[in-house]
Amino acid sequence: MITSPLVMMAYAASESVSTPHPNGGNGIFEMIQHAGPMVKFILLALLFLSIACWFIILLKFRLIRRARKESEDFIKLFRQRKNYAALYRDSQFLEDSHLAQIFRIGYTELTRMGKSLETKSMQDLRVNPEVLIENVDRAIQGGMMSERQRFERFLPLLATTGSTAPFIGLFGTVWGIMTSFQDIGAKGAANLAVVAPGISEALVATAMGLAAAIPAVVAYNHFSNRIRVVENEMSHFSADFLNILKRDLMRRGRQEEYSSEQQRFAVQD
């Protein structure tokens, strides 16, 4: 009777757990130790990807946690602000806060143009206030892009690992099956002792590929969602900051117009 190769390999894989490896032992480390050069190379590549992904996962968790905590602290300072200069000095201690960074970029644009709202009057503004707001807005938009790039750094490696690691493991599976058939052809026998080593190598490569891919995919989706939240927070804060800046300019302008009118009437009297 002719036995299907797939049926024979399935039987060998099911029996390999209880059947010792021909070179001694039946644990996963023994399987890796007696694997072929190609399978070992694949396993090392998957191990490297897995370690790199876990390093990135821990790094991003730390970054997002600190950014959230420091942004909460900055919002409290922003609501209690007395002037922009003091808020800028306090925000320099919040290095990981994306909201503090957006504010620093906007305030730097103000000071770069020499338009410190605490020391300059509206007559000292050599540009239209609307133009000033547009310049600050452009600077903030550039800062938001930089912050997004900072949060997205190394995330492509997670996406690449999640999409390619299973196929790399599948390649190791195919290679192990090919090795099994070569051993069958060389020894002229299709018993369990001949087939089991190659199947074991194939199963280890598949498991390693999945072990590297699953955490990478889960972490990538989680961090992508958190980055979208960060982007929304930056958009809302930038809108609030620009609105507050507009109100400050308008209020200062009205106050100076009122003072000018009083001085004019005083001179006439």
mmCIF file of C-alpha atoms in Angstrom:
data_model
loop_
_atom_site.group_PDB
_atom_site.id
_atom_site.type_symbol
_atom_site.label_atom_id
_atom_site.label_comp_id
_atom_site.label_asym_id
_atom_site.label_seq_id
_atom_site.Cartn_x
_atom_site.Cartn_y
_atom_site.Cartn_z
ATOM 1 C CA MET A 1 0.000 0.000 0.000
ATOM 2 C CA ILE A 2 1.294 3.484 -0.936
ATOM 3 C CA THR A 3 1.333 5.936 1.962
ATOM 4 C CA SER A 4 0.883 9.671 1.277
ATOM 5 C CA PRO A 5 4.009 11.688 2.212
ATOM 6 C CA LEU A 6 1.869 14.247 4.045
ATOM 7 C CA VAL A 7 0.189 11.555 6.114
ATOM 8 C CA MET A 8 3.587 10.032 6.881
ATOM 9 C CA MET A 9 5.031 13.427 7.987
ATOM 10 C CA ALA A 10 1.986 14.186 10.123
ATOM 11 C CA TYR A 11 2.380 10.842 11.851
ATOM 12 C CA ALA A 12 6.092 11.480 12.354
ATOM 13 C CA ALA A 13 5.445 14.943 13.793
ATOM 14 C CA SER A 14 2.884 13.600 16.245
ATOM 15 C CA GLU A 15 5.254 10.858 17.387
ATOM 16 C CA SER A 16 8.366 13.030 17.554
ATOM 17 C CA VAL A 17 7.325 14.550 20.887
ATOM 18 C CA SER A 18 7.500 11.162 22.630
ATOM 19 C CA THR A 19 10.321 9.717 20.532
ATOM 20 C CA PRO A 20 13.883 10.688 21.477
ATOM 21 C CA HIS A 21 16.040 12.447 18.951
ATOM 22 C CA PRO A 22 18.447 9.965 17.300
ATOM 23 C CA ASN A 23 21.390 11.967 18.582
ATOM 24 C CA GLY A 24 20.013 12.024 22.137
ATOM 25 C CA GLY A 25 17.302 14.063 23.858
ATOM 26 C CA ASN A 26 14.034 15.365 22.499
ATOM 27 C CA GLY A 27 13.970 18.954 23.805
ATOM 28 C CA ILE A 28 13.848 22.059 21.683
ATOM 29 C CA PHE A 29 17.490 22.894 22.390
ATOM 30 C CA GLU A 30 18.552 19.455 21.165
ATOM 31 C CA MET A 31 16.513 20.025 18.008
ATOM 32 C CA ILE A 32 18.265 23.347 17.425
ATOM 33 C CA GLN A 33 21.673 21.855 18.237
ATOM 34 C CA HIS A 34 21.314 19.102 15.640
ATOM 35 C CA ALA A 35 19.621 21.292 13.004
ATOM 36 C CA GLY A 36 21.279 21.916 9.674
ATOM 37 C CA PRO A 37 23.305 25.063 8.894
ATOM 38 C CA MET A 38 20.480 26.687 6.938
ATOM 39 C CA VAL A 39 17.896 26.115 9.675
ATOM 40 C CA LYS A 40 20.315 27.439 12.300
ATOM 41 C CA PHE A 41 20.876 30.563 10.209
ATOM 42 C CA ILE A 42 17.116 31.086 9.913
ATOM 43 C CA LEU A 43 16.655 30.616 13.652
ATOM 44 C CA LEU A 44 19.432 33.108 14.400
ATOM 45 C CA ALA A 45 17.863 35.645 12.047
ATOM 46 C CA LEU A 46 14.478 35.228 13.727
ATOM 47 C CA LEU A 47 16.076 35.461 17.159
ATOM 48 C CA PHE A 48 17.783 38.716 16.174
ATOM 49 C CA LEU A 49 14.494 40.159 14.892
ATOM 50 C CA SER A 50 12.695 39.084 18.059
ATOM 51 C CA ILE A 51 15.298 40.683 20.357
ATOM 52 C CA ALA A 52 15.276 43.894 18.298
ATOM 53 C CA CYS A 53 11.459 44.032 18.421
ATOM 54 C CA TRP A 54 11.338 43.542 22.181
ATOM 55 C CA PHE A 55 13.939 46.281 22.624
ATOM 56 C CA ILE A 56 11.818 48.646 20.533
ATOM 57 C CA ILE A 57 8.661 47.636 22.414
ATOM 58 C CA LEU A 58 10.225 48.443 25.783
ATOM 59 C CA LEU A 59 11.688 51.687 24.415
ATOM 60 C CA LYS A 60 8.337 52.842 23.034
ATOM 61 C CA PHE A 61 6.442 51.906 26.172
ATOM 62 C CA ARG A 62 8.849 54.021 28.205
ATOM 63 C CA LEU A 63 8.693 56.937 25.758
ATOM 64 C CA ILE A 64 4.890 57.012 25.556
ATOM 65 C CA ARG A 65 4.465 56.637 29.318
ATOM 66 C CA ARG A 66 6.872 59.500 30.043
ATOM 67 C CA ALA A 67 5.354 61.659 27.290
ATOM 68 C CA ARG A 68 1.861 61.166 28.709
ATOM 69 C CA LYS A 69 2.962 61.934 32.272
ATOM 70 C CA GLU A 70 4.988 65.020 31.327
ATOM 71 C CA SER A 71 2.243 66.306 29.019
ATOM 72 C CA GLU A 72 -0.238 66.135 31.892
ATOM 73 C CA ASP A 73 2.191 68.169 34.007
ATOM 74 C CA PHE A 74 2.663 70.680 31.198
ATOM 75 C CA ILE A 75 -1.079 71.183 30.741
ATOM 76 C CA LYS A 76 -1.330 72.080 34.427
ATOM 77 C CA LEU A 77 1.460 74.631 33.993
ATOM 78 C CA PHE A 78 -0.140 75.980 30.822
ATOM 79 C CA ARG A 79 -3.463 76.571 32.555
ATOM 80 C CA GLN A 80 -1.711 78.314 35.436
ATOM 81 C CA ARG A 81 0.560 80.386 33.216
ATOM 82 C CA LYS A 82 1.389 83.966 34.138
ATOM 83 C CA ASN A 83 3.426 84.741 31.042
ATOM 84 C CA TYR A 84 4.900 82.874 28.127
ATOM 85 C CA ALA A 85 8.511 83.381 29.152
ATOM 86 C CA ALA A 86 8.018 81.706 32.538
ATOM 87 C CA LEU A 87 6.093 78.865 30.940
ATOM 88 C CA TYR A 88 8.896 78.391 28.417
ATOM 89 C CA ARG A 89 11.482 78.104 31.196
ATOM 90 C CA ASP A 90 9.371 75.583 33.107
ATOM 91 C CA SER A 91 8.653 73.530 29.996
ATOM 92 C CA GLN A 92 12.358 72.951 29.332
ATOM 93 C CA PHE A 93 12.386 70.383 32.136
ATOM 94 C CA LEU A 94 9.716 68.339 30.301
ATOM 95 C CA GLU A 95 11.892 66.975 27.527
ATOM 96 C CA ASP A 96 9.661 64.027 26.524
ATOM 97 C CA SER A 97 6.390 65.953 26.449
ATOM 98 C CA HIS A 98 5.131 66.423 22.902
ATOM 99 C CA LEU A 99 2.851 69.273 24.013
ATOM 100 C CA ALA A 100 5.696 71.105 25.736
ATOM 101 C CA GLN A 101 7.804 70.702 22.616
ATOM 102 C CA ILE A 102 5.040 72.181 20.452
ATOM 103 C CA PHE A 103 4.778 75.169 22.785
ATOM 104 C CA ARG A 104 8.560 75.679 22.809
ATOM 105 C CA ILE A 105 8.622 75.692 19.018
ATOM 106 C CA GLY A 106 5.812 78.249 18.854
ATOM 107 C CA TYR A 107 7.354 80.477 21.500
ATOM 108 C CA THR A 108 10.782 80.247 19.842
ATOM 109 C CA GLU A 109 9.213 81.510 16.628
ATOM 110 C CA LEU A 110 7.797 84.473 18.551
ATOM 111 C CA THR A 111 11.123 85.362 20.150
ATOM 112 C CA ARG A 112 13.009 84.795 16.896
ATOM 113 C CA MET A 113 10.930 87.532 15.301
ATOM 114 C CA GLY A 114 11.608 89.764 18.305
ATOM 115 C CA LYS A 115 7.959 89.899 19.271
ATOM 116 C CA SER A 116 7.951 89.066 22.963
ATOM 117 C CA LEU A 117 4.403 89.819 24.053
ATOM 118 C CA GLU A 118 5.503 90.695 27.578
ATOM 119 C CA THR A 119 7.834 93.534 26.520
ATOM 120 C CA LYS A 120 6.635 94.708 23.093
ATOM 121 C CA SER A 121 3.627 96.877 22.334
ATOM 122 C CA MET A 122 1.409 96.523 19.290
ATOM 123 C CA GLN A 123 3.092 99.562 17.738
ATOM 124 C CA ASP A 124 6.417 97.735 18.040
ATOM 125 C CA LEU A 125 5.101 94.882 15.915
ATOM 126 C CA ARG A 126 6.533 95.539 12.471
ATOM 127 C CA VAL A 127 4.268 92.872 10.915
ATOM 128 C CA ASN A 128 0.530 92.339 10.936
ATOM 129 C CA PRO A 129 -0.579 90.212 13.919
ATOM 130 C CA GLU A 130 -2.300 87.806 11.513
ATOM 131 C CA VAL A 131 1.003 87.276 9.722
ATOM 132 C CA LEU A 132 2.645 86.612 13.067
ATOM 133 C CA ILE A 133 0.012 83.984 13.888
ATOM 134 C CA GLU A 134 0.540 82.322 10.502
ATOM 135 C CA ASN A 135 4.290 82.125 11.059
ATOM 136 C CA VAL A 136 3.785 80.556 14.479
ATOM 137 C CA ASP A 137 1.252 78.135 13.016
ATOM 138 C CA ARG A 138 3.691 77.026 10.309
ATOM 139 C CA ALA A 139 6.422 76.512 12.885
ATOM 140 C CA ILE A 140 4.044 74.445 15.036
ATOM 141 C CA GLN A 141 3.003 72.304 12.079
ATOM 142 C CA GLY A 142 6.654 71.559 11.369
ATOM 143 C CA GLY A 143 7.172 70.693 15.018
ATOM 144 C CA MET A 144 4.197 68.331 14.944
ATOM 145 C CA MET A 145 5.730 66.485 12.009
ATOM 146 C CA SER A 146 9.036 66.186 13.868
ATOM 147 C CA GLU A 147 7.284 64.875 16.975
ATOM 148 C CA ARG A 148 5.374 62.325 14.927
ATOM 149 C CA GLN A 149 8.631 61.116 13.397
ATOM 150 C CA ARG A 150 10.119 60.840 16.888
ATOM 151 C CA PHE A 151 7.271 58.644 18.083
ATOM 152 C CA GLU A 152 7.238 56.553 14.895
ATOM 153 C CA ARG A 153 10.984 55.909 14.913
ATOM 154 C CA PHE A 154 11.819 52.173 14.632
ATOM 155 C CA LEU A 155 8.139 51.219 14.242
ATOM 156 C CA PRO A 156 8.702 50.073 10.627
ATOM 157 C CA LEU A 157 10.885 47.276 12.009
ATOM 158 C CA LEU A 158 7.914 45.991 14.013
ATOM 159 C CA ALA A 159 5.732 46.050 10.917
ATOM 160 C CA THR A 160 8.417 44.356 8.827
ATOM 161 C CA THR A 161 8.970 41.645 11.420
ATOM 162 C CA GLY A 162 5.259 41.021 11.789
ATOM 163 C CA SER A 163 4.796 40.569 8.064
ATOM 164 C CA THR A 164 7.988 38.685 7.142
ATOM 165 C CA ALA A 165 8.867 36.550 10.184
ATOM 166 C CA PRO A 166 6.153 33.932 9.477
ATOM 167 C CA PHE A 167 7.435 33.538 5.930
ATOM 168 C CA ILE A 168 11.005 33.235 7.142
ATOM 169 C CA GLY A 169 9.839 30.513 9.509
ATOM 170 C CA LEU A 170 7.914 28.916 6.660
ATOM 171 C CA PHE A 171 11.109 28.842 4.638
ATOM 172 C CA GLY A 172 12.745 26.943 7.487
ATOM 173 C CA THR A 173 9.770 24.565 7.492
ATOM 174 C CA VAL A 174 10.117 23.883 3.790
ATOM 175 C CA TRP A 175 13.861 23.398 4.191
ATOM 176 C CA GLY A 176 13.321 20.889 6.999
ATOM 177 C CA ILE A 177 10.841 18.922 4.909
ATOM 178 C CA MET A 178 13.280 18.908 2.001
ATOM 179 C CA THR A 179 15.970 17.578 4.351
ATOM 180 C CA SER A 180 13.624 14.821 5.493
ATOM 181 C CA PHE A 181 12.941 13.682 1.934
ATOM 182 C CA GLN A 182 16.650 13.765 1.122
ATOM 183 C CA ASP A 183 17.345 11.513 4.119
ATOM 184 C CA ILE A 184 14.584 9.167 3.020
ATOM 185 C CA GLY A 185 16.057 8.962 -0.470
ATOM 186 C CA ALA A 186 19.610 8.508 0.814
ATOM 187 C CA LYS A 187 18.757 5.767 3.316
ATOM 188 C CA GLY A 188 16.004 4.123 1.321
ATOM 189 C CA ALA A 189 13.767 3.934 4.371
ATOM 190 C CA ALA A 190 10.798 5.971 5.523
ATOM 191 C CA ASN A 191 10.825 5.115 9.208
ATOM 192 C CA LEU A 192 10.340 7.546 12.065
ATOM 193 C CA ALA A 193 14.039 7.783 12.946
ATOM 194 C CA VAL A 194 14.796 9.150 9.476
ATOM 195 C CA VAL A 195 11.867 11.572 9.162
ATOM 196 C CA ALA A 196 11.543 12.963 12.694
ATOM 197 C CA PRO A 197 14.722 15.160 12.801
ATOM 198 C CA GLY A 198 13.773 17.133 9.694
ATOM 199 C CA ILE A 199 10.188 17.559 10.849
ATOM 200 C CA SER A 200 11.399 18.757 14.251
ATOM 201 C CA GLU A 201 13.599 21.372 12.594
ATOM 202 C CA ALA A 202 10.630 22.465 10.477
ATOM 203 C CA LEU A 203 8.356 22.826 13.498
ATOM 204 C CA VAL A 204 10.972 24.795 15.468
ATOM 205 C CA ALA A 205 11.451 27.245 12.591
ATOM 206 C CA THR A 206 7.708 27.759 12.253
ATOM 207 C CA ALA A 207 7.262 28.308 15.984
ATOM 208 C CA MET A 208 10.162 30.763 16.077
ATOM 209 C CA GLY A 209 8.717 32.740 13.187
ATOM 210 C CA LEU A 210 5.341 33.028 14.903
ATOM 211 C CA ALA A 211 6.967 33.885 18.245
ATOM 212 C CA ALA A 212 8.751 36.799 16.583
ATOM 213 C CA ALA A 213 5.788 37.974 14.496
ATOM 214 C CA ILE A 214 2.898 37.921 16.992
ATOM 215 C CA PRO A 215 4.355 40.361 19.582
ATOM 216 C CA ALA A 216 5.576 42.629 16.782
ATOM 217 C CA VAL A 217 2.104 42.864 15.199
ATOM 218 C CA VAL A 218 0.347 43.428 18.525
ATOM 219 C CA ALA A 219 2.872 46.094 19.581
ATOM 220 C CA TYR A 220 2.741 47.840 16.190
ATOM 221 C CA ASN A 221 -1.055 48.134 16.321
ATOM 222 C CA HIS A 222 -0.935 49.356 19.916
ATOM 223 C CA PHE A 223 1.713 51.995 19.259
ATOM 224 C CA SER A 224 0.014 53.122 16.055
ATOM 225 C CA ASN A 225 -3.145 53.751 18.041
ATOM 226 C CA ARG A 226 -1.225 55.628 20.744
ATOM 227 C CA ILE A 227 0.513 57.778 18.112
ATOM 228 C CA ARG A 228 -2.867 58.734 16.664
ATOM 229 C CA VAL A 229 -3.874 59.854 20.158
ATOM 230 C CA VAL A 230 -0.656 61.892 20.415
ATOM 231 C CA GLU A 231 -1.384 63.535 17.055
ATOM 232 C CA ASN A 232 -4.889 64.494 18.199
ATOM 233 C CA GLU A 233 -3.497 65.930 21.426
ATOM 234 C CA MET A 234 -0.972 68.025 19.503
ATOM 235 C CA SER A 235 -3.646 69.265 17.082
ATOM 236 C CA HIS A 236 -5.991 70.286 19.887
ATOM 237 C CA PHE A 237 -3.241 71.961 21.883
ATOM 238 C CA SER A 238 -1.890 73.880 18.890
ATOM 239 C CA ALA A 239 -5.397 75.160 18.127
ATOM 240 C CA ASP A 240 -5.868 76.246 21.757
ATOM 241 C CA PHE A 241 -2.443 77.887 21.888
ATOM 242 C CA LEU A 242 -3.035 79.858 18.681
ATOM 243 C CA ASN A 243 -6.470 80.960 19.867
ATOM 244 C CA ILE A 244 -5.020 82.167 23.173
ATOM 245 C CA LEU A 245 -2.251 83.977 21.307
ATOM 246 C CA LYS A 246 -4.817 85.675 19.064
ATOM 247 C CA ARG A 247 -6.852 86.775 22.055
ATOM 248 C CA ASP A 248 -3.736 88.178 23.738
ATOM 249 C CA LEU A 249 -2.852 90.164 20.634
ATOM 250 C CA MET A 250 -6.390 91.480 20.218
ATOM 251 C CA ARG A 251 -6.684 92.415 23.891
ATOM 252 C CA ARG A 252 -3.316 94.179 23.865
ATOM 253 C CA GLY A 253 -4.304 96.005 20.715
ATOM 254 C CA ARG A 254 -7.606 97.199 22.212
ATOM 255 C CA GLN A 255 -5.887 98.314 25.408
ATOM 256 C CA GLU A 256 -3.313 100.345 23.496
ATOM 257 C CA GLU A 257 -6.012 101.894 21.274
ATOM 258 C CA TYR A 258 -7.942 102.914 24.374
ATOM 259 C CA SER A 259 -4.796 104.395 25.937
ATOM 260 C CA SER A 260 -4.051 106.290 22.743
ATOM 261 C CA GLU A 261 -7.578 107.740 22.679
ATOM 262 C CA GLN A 262 -7.295 108.876 26.284
ATOM 263 C CA GLN A 263 -3.963 110.570 25.587
ATOM 264 C CA ARG A 264 -5.395 112.290 22.494
ATOM 265 C CA PHE A 265 -8.358 113.673 24.398
ATOM 266 C CA ALA A 266 -6.083 114.758 27.250
ATOM 267 C CA VAL A 267 -3.927 116.715 24.824
ATOM 268 C CA GLN A 268 -6.995 118.394 23.297
ATOM 269 C CA ASP A 269 -8.234 119.427 26.718
#
